[in-house]
Amino acid sequence: MPSDKNIELTISDGHASAPPKAAKKILDVAYDLFYRRGIRAIGVDEIVKRAGVTKPSLYRSFPSKDELAASYLRQYDLEYWERFDEAVAANPGDPRAQIKAFLTRIGKRTQVADYRGCGMTNAAVEYPDHSHPARVVSEANKQELRRRLRAMAAAMGAHDPDTLGDGLLLLIEGAYISGQLFGLGGPAQSVARNADLLIEASLKK
Amino acid sequence: MPSDKNIELTISDGHASAPPKAAKKILDVAYDLFYRRGIRAIGVDEIVKRAGVTKPSLYRSFPSKDELAASYLRQYDLEYWERFDEAVAANPGDPRAQIKAFLTRIGKRTQVADYRGCGMTNAAVEYPDHSHPARVVSEANKQELRRRLRAMAAAMGAHDPDTLGDGLLLLIEGAYISGQLFGLGGPAQSVARNADLLIEASLKK
DNA sequence: ATGTATACGTACCGATCGGTAACATTGTCA
DNA sequence: TGACAATGTTACCGATCGGTACGTATACAT
């Protein structure tokens, strides 16, 4: 079983000088480059160069570039739900406020120069093939997002929770994309306002 | 001046047998491959092979692959506004119905297997660099879309036309993306319904 | 028939792509 | 000290990338 080729990000144990694993440096650099400039646009040579390691090191920790891309997205997934759960935890028992907090945060993130949208969404655009390792991770992330949004719409007491949940997802994806298409002052800055209008119109009267 | 390297799609003049220009065949094939599988994913070799021409023929009609990609998007732009104007012309003087018709059409198009979203949006994701020839075309298309949607929101008598116009753009972009992320039965099928809810909630009372 | 211009094909370029073989060096722990 | 695992080094692979030098074929006008 080749399970020792998986990546475990062991946290520094504080004990003496634990040599920072090559795998972590590689994944960190790949994360940054893949997200900012796209997966197809980045070659493995640039990754190892910027990480200060060599190519064999990369292929000892990751079976292929495609799997490295999938690992990047798995890391992205973790941080994504961290941010999501922060917005949820900040507004306990109030799904409408939770959504508003999450979307306000997205709206703000889109209003910076060179905003690059959602790494999951971008990866799916880069790899139309549903069997690509990176796309598998991306699709699972989006399915989970849809599930949560529909559940929250139901908890809000929406007249048609699935439609509202899907509507919120459309607004979110639209914000990711238009955030990187238009620069500052683009449509994405209004995502929270529009979502709230849509929610208001979707609640049981 | 190298203006003779531009592309003019001369329509068959009906006069005798006008040899179907190589440039047209190349652009047709490139259009299909770039849209379905992505620009970065397709090499010029595959384009010329499928078009039944040779590489020098491509580079006689197009100065570079990047410019061929831009030409593909210019063609896409033409057809995009044709579809848009059809929805407008079908509902004269009724911007709300025009939007609804356009979004219903988008919603339907998303509900086919292997739907690939909007070629403009996808190109912008593939090329984050704002100076890339393909991205320039893409951004201009989106700016025009935003302009039209805001104008239509104003014509509907929206309380805040810019916000509603931008909200509609977010829903549209969300439909393009989620249409290719989720297969059949995805959130994009509800884009027209959600747009109508948003419009209803945004009109002056 | 011959000149001229345009369209096309063969063959090739250097660079980069993702990926690997074989071996040397290092640090850790027993 | 010895053993082991991780990383480094150098050099390489075949394939594909975007792009081009250069010769050839065809059409038309004179």
CSV table of C-alpha atoms (C1' of nucleotides) in Angstrom, one decimal:
chain,number,residue,atom,x,y,z
A,1,MET,CA,0.0,0.0,0.0
A,2,PRO,CA,1.5,3.3,-1.1
A,3,SER,CA,-0.2,5.3,1.7
A,4,ASP,CA,3.1,6.7,2.9
A,5,LYS,CA,3.0,8.9,-0.2
A,6,ASN,CA,0.1,10.9,1.3
A,7,ILE,CA,0.8,14.2,2.9
A,8,GLU,CA,0.6,14.9,6.6
A,9,LEU,CA,1.3,18.4,7.7
A,10,THR,CA,2.9,17.6,10.9
A,11,ILE,CA,3.0,20.7,13.1
A,12,SER,CA,6.3,21.7,14.5
A,13,ASP,CA,6.6,19.8,17.8
A,14,GLY,CA,8.6,22.5,19.4
A,15,HIS,CA,11.3,19.9,20.1
A,16,ALA,CA,14.7,21.2,18.9
A,17,SER,CA,15.0,22.0,15.2
A,18,ALA,CA,12.6,19.8,13.3
A,19,PRO,CA,13.7,20.3,9.6
A,20,PRO,CA,10.7,21.8,7.8
A,21,LYS,CA,9.5,19.0,5.6
A,22,ALA,CA,10.0,19.5,1.9
A,23,ALA,CA,6.4,18.4,1.3
A,24,LYS,CA,5.1,21.3,3.3
A,25,LYS,CA,7.3,23.8,1.5
A,26,ILE,CA,6.2,22.4,-1.9
A,27,LEU,CA,2.5,22.4,-1.0
A,28,ASP,CA,2.8,26.0,0.3
A,29,VAL,CA,4.4,27.3,-2.8
A,30,ALA,CA,2.1,25.3,-5.1
A,31,TYR,CA,-0.9,26.6,-3.2
A,32,ASP,CA,0.2,30.2,-3.8
A,33,LEU,CA,1.2,29.8,-7.5
A,34,PHE,CA,-1.8,27.5,-8.4
A,35,TYR,CA,-4.2,29.9,-6.9
A,36,ARG,CA,-2.8,33.2,-8.2
A,37,ARG,CA,-1.9,32.1,-11.7
A,38,GLY,CA,-3.7,28.9,-12.4
A,39,ILE,CA,-2.8,25.3,-12.3
A,40,ARG,CA,-2.1,24.8,-16.0
A,41,ALA,CA,-0.1,27.9,-16.1
A,42,ILE,CA,2.4,26.7,-13.5
A,43,GLY,CA,5.0,24.1,-14.3
A,44,VAL,CA,6.6,21.8,-11.7
A,45,ASP,CA,10.0,23.3,-12.4
A,46,GLU,CA,8.8,26.7,-11.2
A,47,ILE,CA,7.3,25.2,-8.0
A,48,VAL,CA,10.5,23.4,-7.0
A,49,LYS,CA,12.6,26.4,-7.8
A,50,ARG,CA,10.5,28.7,-5.6
A,51,ALA,CA,10.3,26.1,-2.9
A,52,GLY,CA,14.0,25.7,-2.8
A,53,VAL,CA,13.8,22.0,-3.4
A,54,THR,CA,14.4,19.7,-6.3
A,55,LYS,CA,12.1,17.8,-8.6
A,56,PRO,CA,12.7,14.3,-7.2
A,57,SER,CA,11.7,15.7,-3.8
A,58,LEU,CA,8.3,16.7,-5.2
A,59,TYR,CA,7.7,13.3,-6.8
A,60,ARG,CA,8.6,11.6,-3.5
A,61,SER,CA,5.8,13.3,-1.8
A,62,PHE,CA,3.3,13.6,-4.6
A,63,PRO,CA,2.7,11.0,-7.2
A,64,SER,CA,2.0,13.5,-10.0
A,65,LYS,CA,1.4,17.2,-10.7
A,66,ASP,CA,-2.4,16.4,-10.9
A,67,GLU,CA,-2.3,14.9,-7.5
A,68,LEU,CA,-0.4,17.9,-6.2
A,69,ALA,CA,-3.1,20.1,-7.6
A,70,ALA,CA,-5.7,17.9,-5.8
A,71,SER,CA,-3.7,18.3,-2.5
A,72,TYR,CA,-3.7,22.0,-3.0
A,73,LEU,CA,-7.5,22.0,-3.3
A,74,ARG,CA,-7.9,19.7,-0.3
A,75,GLN,CA,-6.0,22.3,1.7
A,76,TYR,CA,-8.1,25.0,0.1
A,77,ASP,CA,-11.2,23.1,1.2
A,78,LEU,CA,-10.1,23.0,4.8
A,79,GLU,CA,-9.6,26.7,5.0
A,80,TYR,CA,-12.8,27.4,3.1
A,81,TRP,CA,-14.9,25.7,5.7
A,82,GLU,CA,-13.0,27.4,8.4
A,83,ARG,CA,-14.0,30.7,7.1
A,84,PHE,CA,-17.6,29.5,6.5
A,85,ASP,CA,-17.8,28.2,10.1
A,86,GLU,CA,-16.5,31.4,11.5
A,87,ALA,CA,-19.4,33.3,9.9
A,88,VAL,CA,-21.8,30.6,11.3
A,89,ALA,CA,-20.3,30.6,14.8
A,90,ALA,CA,-20.4,34.4,14.9
A,91,ASN,CA,-24.2,34.4,14.5
A,92,PRO,CA,-25.5,31.3,16.5
A,93,GLY,CA,-29.0,30.2,15.7
A,94,ASP,CA,-29.5,33.0,13.0
A,95,PRO,CA,-28.9,31.5,9.6
A,96,ARG,CA,-29.9,34.7,7.8
A,97,ALA,CA,-27.2,36.6,9.7
A,98,GLN,CA,-24.8,33.8,9.1
A,99,ILE,CA,-25.3,34.1,5.4
A,100,LYS,CA,-25.0,37.8,5.5
A,101,ALA,CA,-21.8,37.6,7.4
A,102,PHE,CA,-20.3,35.1,5.0
A,103,LEU,CA,-21.3,37.1,2.0
A,104,THR,CA,-20.2,40.4,3.4
A,105,ARG,CA,-16.8,38.8,3.9
A,106,ILE,CA,-16.8,37.5,0.3
A,107,GLY,CA,-17.8,40.9,-1.0
A,108,LYS,CA,-14.9,42.5,0.8
A,109,ARG,CA,-12.4,40.0,-0.4
A,110,THR,CA,-13.4,40.6,-4.0
A,111,GLN,CA,-12.6,44.3,-3.7
A,112,VAL,CA,-8.9,44.0,-3.8
A,113,ALA,CA,-6.7,44.4,-6.9
A,114,ASP,CA,-5.8,41.1,-8.5
A,115,TYR,CA,-8.5,39.2,-6.7
A,116,ARG,CA,-8.5,35.7,-8.1
A,117,GLY,CA,-11.8,34.3,-7.1
A,118,CYS,CA,-12.4,30.8,-5.7
A,119,GLY,CA,-9.7,28.2,-6.2
A,120,MET,CA,-12.3,25.5,-6.5
A,121,THR,CA,-14.3,27.2,-9.1
A,122,ASN,CA,-11.2,28.1,-11.1
A,123,ALA,CA,-9.9,24.6,-11.0
A,124,ALA,CA,-13.2,23.3,-12.4
A,125,VAL,CA,-13.0,25.7,-15.3
A,126,GLU,CA,-9.4,24.6,-16.0
A,127,TYR,CA,-10.3,20.9,-16.0
A,128,PRO,CA,-13.6,20.1,-17.7
A,129,ASP,CA,-12.9,16.4,-17.3
A,130,HIS,CA,-14.9,15.1,-14.4
A,131,SER,CA,-12.4,12.4,-13.6
A,132,HIS,CA,-9.5,14.8,-13.1
A,133,PRO,CA,-8.2,14.5,-9.5
A,134,ALA,CA,-8.4,18.3,-9.0
A,135,ARG,CA,-11.9,18.5,-10.3
A,136,VAL,CA,-13.1,15.7,-8.1
A,137,VAL,CA,-12.1,17.7,-5.0
A,138,SER,CA,-13.7,20.8,-6.5
A,139,GLU,CA,-17.0,19.2,-7.2
A,140,ALA,CA,-17.2,17.7,-3.8
A,141,ASN,CA,-16.6,21.1,-2.2
A,142,LYS,CA,-19.4,22.7,-4.3
A,143,GLN,CA,-21.8,19.9,-3.5
A,144,GLU,CA,-21.2,20.5,0.2
A,145,LEU,CA,-21.7,24.2,-0.3
A,146,ARG,CA,-25.0,23.6,-2.0
A,147,ARG,CA,-26.1,21.2,0.8
A,148,ARG,CA,-25.3,23.8,3.5
A,149,LEU,CA,-27.0,26.7,1.7
A,150,ARG,CA,-30.2,24.7,1.2
A,151,ALA,CA,-30.2,23.6,4.8
A,152,MET,CA,-29.8,27.2,6.0
A,153,ALA,CA,-32.5,28.4,3.6
A,154,ALA,CA,-34.8,25.8,5.2
A,155,ALA,CA,-33.8,26.9,8.7
A,156,MET,CA,-34.7,30.5,7.7
A,157,GLY,CA,-38.2,29.4,6.9
A,158,ALA,CA,-38.0,30.0,3.2
A,159,HIS,CA,-41.1,29.3,1.1
A,160,ASP,CA,-39.0,27.2,-1.3
A,161,PRO,CA,-35.7,26.4,0.5
A,162,ASP,CA,-34.0,24.6,-2.4
A,163,THR,CA,-34.6,27.5,-4.7
A,164,LEU,CA,-33.4,30.0,-2.3
A,165,GLY,CA,-30.3,27.9,-1.4
A,166,ASP,CA,-29.5,27.6,-5.1
A,167,GLY,CA,-30.1,31.3,-5.6
A,168,LEU,CA,-27.6,32.1,-2.9
A,169,LEU,CA,-25.1,29.7,-4.5
A,170,LEU,CA,-25.5,31.5,-7.8
A,171,LEU,CA,-24.9,34.8,-6.2
A,172,ILE,CA,-21.8,33.5,-4.5
A,173,GLU,CA,-20.3,31.9,-7.6
A,174,GLY,CA,-21.2,35.1,-9.5
A,175,ALA,CA,-19.2,37.1,-6.9
A,176,TYR,CA,-16.2,34.8,-7.2
A,177,ILE,CA,-16.1,35.2,-11.0
A,178,SER,CA,-17.1,38.8,-11.4
A,179,GLY,CA,-14.7,39.7,-8.6
A,180,GLN,CA,-11.8,38.7,-10.8
A,181,LEU,CA,-13.4,39.9,-14.0
A,182,PHE,CA,-14.1,43.4,-13.0
A,183,GLY,CA,-11.5,45.1,-10.8
A,184,LEU,CA,-12.4,47.3,-7.9
A,185,GLY,CA,-15.9,48.6,-7.9
A,186,GLY,CA,-17.3,45.5,-9.7
A,187,PRO,CA,-20.7,43.9,-9.2
A,188,ALA,CA,-19.4,41.5,-6.5
A,189,GLN,CA,-19.4,44.3,-3.9
A,190,SER,CA,-23.2,44.1,-3.9
A,191,VAL,CA,-23.4,40.4,-3.3
A,192,ALA,CA,-24.5,40.7,0.4
A,193,ARG,CA,-27.1,43.3,-0.4
A,194,ASN,CA,-28.6,41.3,-3.3
A,195,ALA,CA,-28.6,38.1,-1.2
A,196,ASP,CA,-30.5,39.9,1.5
A,197,LEU,CA,-33.0,41.2,-0.9
A,198,LEU,CA,-33.4,37.7,-2.3
A,199,ILE,CA,-33.8,36.2,1.1
A,200,GLU,CA,-36.4,38.8,2.1
A,201,ALA,CA,-38.4,38.0,-1.0
A,202,SER,CA,-38.2,34.2,-0.4
A,203,LEU,CA,-39.4,34.0,3.2
A,204,LYS,CA,-42.8,32.7,4.0
A,205,LYS,CA,-45.2,35.6,4.4
B,1,MET,CA,1.2,48.2,-41.6
B,2,PRO,CA,0.4,44.5,-41.0
B,3,SER,CA,-3.3,45.0,-41.3
B,4,ASP,CA,-3.6,42.3,-43.9
B,5,LYS,CA,-3.1,39.8,-41.2
B,6,ASN,CA,-6.5,40.5,-39.8
B,7,ILE,CA,-9.3,38.1,-40.3
B,8,GLU,CA,-12.3,38.8,-42.4
B,9,LEU,CA,-14.8,36.0,-42.6
B,10,THR,CA,-15.9,36.5,-46.2
B,11,ILE,CA,-19.2,34.8,-46.7
B,12,SER,CA,-19.5,32.6,-49.8
B,13,ASP,CA,-20.4,35.0,-52.6
B,14,GLY,CA,-22.3,32.3,-54.4
B,15,HIS,CA,-20.1,32.9,-57.4
B,16,ALA,CA,-18.6,29.6,-58.7
B,17,SER,CA,-16.6,27.6,-56.2
B,18,ALA,CA,-14.9,29.9,-53.7
B,19,PRO,CA,-12.3,27.7,-52.0
B,20,PRO,CA,-13.3,27.7,-48.3
B,21,LYS,CA,-10.5,29.8,-46.8
B,22,ALA,CA,-8.2,28.1,-44.4
B,23,ALA,CA,-8.6,30.9,-41.9
B,24,LYS,CA,-12.3,30.1,-41.5
B,25,LYS,CA,-11.7,26.4,-41.0
B,26,ILE,CA,-9.1,27.1,-38.5
B,27,LEU,CA,-11.3,29.5,-36.6
B,28,ASP,CA,-14.2,27.1,-36.6
B,29,VAL,CA,-12.1,24.3,-35.2
B,30,ALA,CA,-10.4,26.5,-32.7
B,31,TYR,CA,-13.8,27.9,-31.5
B,32,ASP,CA,-15.1,24.4,-30.8
B,33,LEU,CA,-11.9,23.1,-29.1
B,34,PHE,CA,-11.2,26.2,-27.1
B,35,TYR,CA,-14.7,26.4,-25.8
B,36,ARG,CA,-15.2,22.7,-25.0
B,37,ARG,CA,-11.8,21.9,-23.5
B,38,GLY,CA,-10.2,25.2,-22.7
B,39,ILE,CA,-7.6,27.4,-24.5
B,40,ARG,CA,-4.6,26.4,-22.5
B,41,ALA,CA,-5.5,22.7,-22.9
B,42,ILE,CA,-5.5,22.9,-26.7
B,43,GLY,CA,-2.2,23.0,-28.7
B,44,VAL,CA,-2.0,24.6,-32.2
B,45,ASP,CA,-1.0,21.2,-33.5
B,46,GLU,CA,-4.3,19.7,-32.6
B,47,ILE,CA,-6.1,22.6,-34.2
B,48,VAL,CA,-4.4,22.4,-37.5
B,49,LYS,CA,-4.8,18.6,-37.6
B,50,ARG,CA,-8.5,18.7,-37.0
B,51,ALA,CA,-8.9,21.6,-39.5
B,52,GLY,CA,-7.0,19.7,-42.1
B,53,VAL,CA,-4.5,22.4,-42.6
B,54,THR,CA,-0.8,22.9,-41.7
B,55,LYS,CA,0.8,25.1,-39.0
B,56,PRO,CA,2.2,27.8,-41.3
B,57,SER,CA,-1.4,28.3,-42.6
B,58,LEU,CA,-2.5,29.1,-39.1
B,59,TYR,CA,0.3,31.6,-38.6
B,60,ARG,CA,-0.4,33.3,-41.9
B,61,SER,CA,-3.9,34.1,-40.8
B,62,PHE,CA,-3.2,34.6,-37.1
B,63,PRO,CA,-0.1,36.3,-35.6
B,64,SER,CA,-0.1,33.9,-32.6
B,65,LYS,CA,-2.1,31.4,-30.6
B,66,ASP,CA,-3.0,34.1,-28.2
B,67,GLU,CA,-4.5,36.2,-31.0
B,68,LEU,CA,-6.3,33.2,-32.4
B,69,ALA,CA,-7.8,32.8,-28.9
B,70,ALA,CA,-8.8,36.5,-29.1
B,71,SER,CA,-10.4,35.9,-32.5
B,72,TYR,CA,-12.3,33.0,-31.1
B,73,LEU,CA,-13.7,35.3,-28.4
B,74,ARG,CA,-14.6,38.0,-30.8
B,75,GLN,CA,-16.7,35.5,-32.7
B,76,TYR,CA,-18.2,34.4,-29.4
B,77,ASP,CA,-19.0,38.0,-28.6
B,78,LEU,CA,-20.9,38.4,-31.8
B,79,GLU,CA,-23.1,35.3,-31.2
B,80,TYR,CA,-23.5,36.2,-27.6
B,81,TRP,CA,-25.2,39.6,-28.3
B,82,GLU,CA,-27.2,37.9,-31.1
B,83,ARG,CA,-28.8,35.7,-28.5
B,84,PHE,CA,-29.2,38.6,-26.1
B,85,ASP,CA,-30.9,40.7,-28.7
B,86,GLU,CA,-33.2,37.9,-29.6
B,87,ALA,CA,-34.5,37.8,-26.1
B,88,VAL,CA,-34.9,41.6,-26.1
B,89,ALA,CA,-36.6,41.7,-29.5
B,90,ALA,CA,-39.1,39.0,-28.4
B,91,ASN,CA,-40.4,41.3,-25.6
B,92,PRO,CA,-40.4,44.8,-27.0
B,93,GLY,CA,-40.7,47.5,-24.3
B,94,ASP,CA,-40.7,45.1,-21.5
B,95,PRO,CA,-37.3,44.8,-19.9
B,96,ARG,CA,-38.4,42.5,-17.1
B,97,ALA,CA,-39.7,40.0,-19.7
B,98,GLN,CA,-36.6,40.5,-21.7
B,99,ILE,CA,-34.4,39.5,-18.8
B,100,LYS,CA,-36.7,36.6,-18.0
B,101,ALA,CA,-36.5,35.3,-21.5
B,102,PHE,CA,-32.7,35.6,-21.6
B,103,LEU,CA,-32.3,33.9,-18.3
B,104,THR,CA,-34.7,31.1,-19.1
B,105,ARG,CA,-32.7,30.4,-22.1
B,106,ILE,CA,-29.5,30.3,-20.1
B,107,GLY,CA,-31.1,28.1,-17.5
B,108,LYS,CA,-32.1,25.6,-20.2
B,109,ARG,CA,-28.7,25.6,-21.9
B,110,THR,CA,-27.0,24.8,-18.5
B,111,GLN,CA,-29.1,21.6,-18.3
B,112,VAL,CA,-27.3,19.5,-20.8
B,113,ALA,CA,-24.5,17.1,-20.0
B,114,ASP,CA,-21.0,18.5,-20.5
B,115,TYR,CA,-22.2,22.1,-20.5
B,116,ARG,CA,-19.1,24.3,-20.5
B,117,GLY,CA,-20.5,27.6,-19.3
B,118,CYS,CA,-19.5,31.0,-20.9
B,119,GLY,CA,-16.5,31.1,-23.1
B,120,MET,CA,-15.8,34.6,-22.0
B,121,THR,CA,-15.9,33.8,-18.3
B,122,ASN,CA,-13.7,30.7,-18.8
B,123,ALA,CA,-11.1,32.6,-20.7
B,124,ALA,CA,-10.8,35.1,-18.0
B,125,VAL,CA,-10.2,32.4,-15.5
B,126,GLU,CA,-7.6,30.8,-17.7
B,127,TYR,CA,-5.8,34.1,-18.1
B,128,PRO,CA,-5.5,36.2,-15.0
B,129,ASP,CA,-3.2,38.7,-16.8
B,130,HIS,CA,-5.3,41.7,-17.7
B,131,SER,CA,-3.1,42.4,-20.8
B,132,HIS,CA,-3.7,39.0,-22.4
B,133,PRO,CA,-5.4,39.5,-25.8
B,134,ALA,CA,-8.1,36.9,-25.0
B,135,ARG,CA,-8.8,38.5,-21.6
B,136,VAL,CA,-9.1,42.0,-23.1
B,137,VAL,CA,-12.0,40.7,-25.3
B,138,SER,CA,-13.5,38.9,-22.3
B,139,GLU,CA,-13.5,42.0,-20.1
B,140,ALA,CA,-15.0,44.2,-22.7
B,141,ASN,CA,-17.8,41.7,-23.2
B,142,LYS,CA,-18.5,41.7,-19.4
B,143,GLN,CA,-18.4,45.4,-19.1
B,144,GLU,CA,-21.0,45.7,-21.9
B,145,LEU,CA,-23.2,43.0,-20.2
B,146,ARG,CA,-23.0,45.0,-16.9
B,147,ARG,CA,-23.9,48.2,-18.8
B,148,ARG,CA,-27.0,46.7,-20.4
B,149,LEU,CA,-28.2,45.0,-17.3
B,150,ARG,CA,-28.0,48.2,-15.3
B,151,ALA,CA,-29.8,50.1,-18.0
B,152,MET,CA,-32.6,47.5,-18.1
B,153,ALA,CA,-32.9,47.6,-14.3
B,154,ALA,CA,-33.4,51.3,-14.6
B,155,ALA,CA,-36.0,50.9,-17.3
B,156,MET,CA,-37.9,48.5,-15.0
B,157,GLY,CA,-38.1,51.2,-12.4
B,158,ALA,CA,-35.9,49.6,-9.9
B,159,HIS,CA,-35.4,51.3,-6.6
B,160,ASP,CA,-31.6,51.0,-7.0
B,161,PRO,CA,-30.9,50.1,-10.6
B,162,ASP,CA,-27.2,49.6,-10.3
B,163,THR,CA,-27.6,47.1,-7.5
B,164,LEU,CA,-30.3,45.2,-9.3
B,165,GLY,CA,-28.3,45.2,-12.5
B,166,ASP,CA,-25.3,43.9,-10.7
B,167,GLY,CA,-27.4,41.3,-8.8
B,168,LEU,CA,-28.6,40.0,-12.1
B,169,LEU,CA,-25.1,39.8,-13.4
B,170,LEU,CA,-24.1,37.8,-10.4
B,171,LEU,CA,-26.9,35.4,-11.0
B,172,ILE,CA,-26.0,35.0,-14.6
B,173,GLU,CA,-22.3,34.4,-13.9
B,174,GLY,CA,-23.3,32.0,-11.2
B,175,ALA,CA,-25.4,30.1,-13.7
B,176,TYR,CA,-22.6,29.8,-16.1
B,177,ILE,CA,-20.2,28.4,-13.5
B,178,SER,CA,-22.5,26.2,-11.6
B,179,GLY,CA,-23.9,24.9,-14.8
B,180,GLN,CA,-20.6,23.3,-15.6
B,181,LEU,CA,-19.8,22.4,-12.0
B,182,PHE,CA,-23.0,20.5,-11.2
B,183,GLY,CA,-24.3,18.3,-13.9
B,184,LEU,CA,-28.0,18.0,-14.7
B,185,GLY,CA,-30.3,19.3,-11.9
B,186,GLY,CA,-27.8,21.8,-10.7
B,187,PRO,CA,-28.6,25.3,-9.2
B,188,ALA,CA,-28.4,27.0,-12.6
B,189,GLN,CA,-31.8,25.7,-13.5
B,190,SER,CA,-33.4,28.1,-11.0
B,191,VAL,CA,-31.6,31.2,-12.3
B,192,ALA,CA,-34.7,32.7,-14.0
B,193,ARG,CA,-36.9,32.1,-11.0
B,194,ASN,CA,-34.4,33.6,-8.6
B,195,ALA,CA,-33.8,36.6,-10.9
B,196,ASP,CA,-37.5,37.2,-11.0
B,197,LEU,CA,-37.7,37.1,-7.2
B,198,LEU,CA,-34.9,39.5,-7.0
B,199,ILE,CA,-36.5,41.9,-9.5
B,200,GLU,CA,-39.8,41.8,-7.7
B,201,ALA,CA,-38.0,42.7,-4.4
B,202,SER,CA,-36.1,45.5,-6.1
B,203,LEU,CA,-38.9,47.4,-7.8
B,204,LYS,CA,-40.1,50.7,-6.4
B,205,LYS,CA,-43.1,50.1,-4.2
C,1,DA,C1',4.9,30.9,-72.2
C,2,DT,C1',6.3,33.6,-68.5
C,3,DG,C1',6.1,36.7,-64.5
C,4,DT,C1',4.0,37.5,-60.2
C,5,DA,C1',1.5,36.9,-56.1
C,6,DT,C1',-0.8,34.2,-53.1
C,7,DA,C1',-1.7,29.7,-50.6
C,8,DC,C1',0.2,25.6,-49.0
C,9,DG,C1',3.4,21.7,-47.3
C,10,DT,C1',7.8,19.5,-45.4
C,11,DA,C1',10.8,19.8,-42.1
C,12,DC,C1',12.7,21.8,-38.5
C,13,DC,C1',13.8,25.1,-34.3
C,14,DG,C1',14.8,25.9,-29.2
C,15,DA,C1',12.2,25.7,-25.1
C,16,DT,C1',9.5,23.6,-21.9
C,17,DC,C1',6.4,20.0,-20.4
C,18,DG,C1',5.8,16.1,-16.6
C,19,DG,C1',8.6,12.6,-14.8
C,20,DT,C1',12.7,9.4,-13.6
C,21,DA,C1',17.4,6.8,-12.8
C,22,DA,C1',21.3,6.6,-10.0
C,23,DC,C1',23.9,8.2,-6.5
C,24,DA,C1',25.7,11.3,-2.7
C,25,DT,C1',24.7,13.7,1.7
C,26,DT,C1',22.5,14.6,5.8
C,27,DG,C1',20.2,14.1,10.5
C,28,DT,C1',18.1,11.0,14.0
C,29,DC,C1',17.9,7.4,16.9
C,30,DA,C1',19.4,3.1,18.7
D,1,DT,C1',29.0,3.1,15.4
D,2,DG,C1',25.7,1.6,12.5
D,3,DA,C1',21.3,1.7,10.3
D,4,DC,C1',17.6,4.1,8.3
D,5,DA,C1',14.8,7.5,6.2
D,6,DA,C1',14.7,11.9,4.0
D,7,DT,C1',16.6,15.1,1.1
D,8,DG,C1',19.9,16.7,-2.2
D,9,DT,C1',22.6,16.3,-6.8
D,10,DT,C1',23.1,15.7,-11.6
D,11,DA,C1',21.8,14.2,-15.6
D,12,DC,C1',18.6,12.6,-18.4
D,13,DC,C1',14.0,10.9,-20.9
D,14,DG,C1',10.3,11.3,-24.7
D,15,DA,C1',6.6,14.3,-25.7
D,16,DT,C1',4.7,18.5,-26.7
D,17,DC,C1',4.9,23.4,-26.7
D,18,DG,C1',4.5,27.8,-29.8
D,19,DG,C1',6.7,29.3,-33.9
D,20,DT,C1',9.4,29.6,-38.4
D,21,DA,C1',12.8,29.0,-42.7
D,22,DC,C1',12.2,27.6,-47.0
D,23,DG,C1',10.8,25.3,-51.0
D,24,DT,C1',6.5,24.2,-53.9
D,25,DA,C1',2.0,24.4,-56.2
D,26,DT,C1',-1.7,26.9,-58.2
D,27,DA,C1',-4.1,31.0,-60.4
D,28,DC,C1',-4.2,34.7,-63.2
D,29,DA,C1',-2.6,38.4,-66.0
D,30,DT,C1',0.2,39.8,-69.7
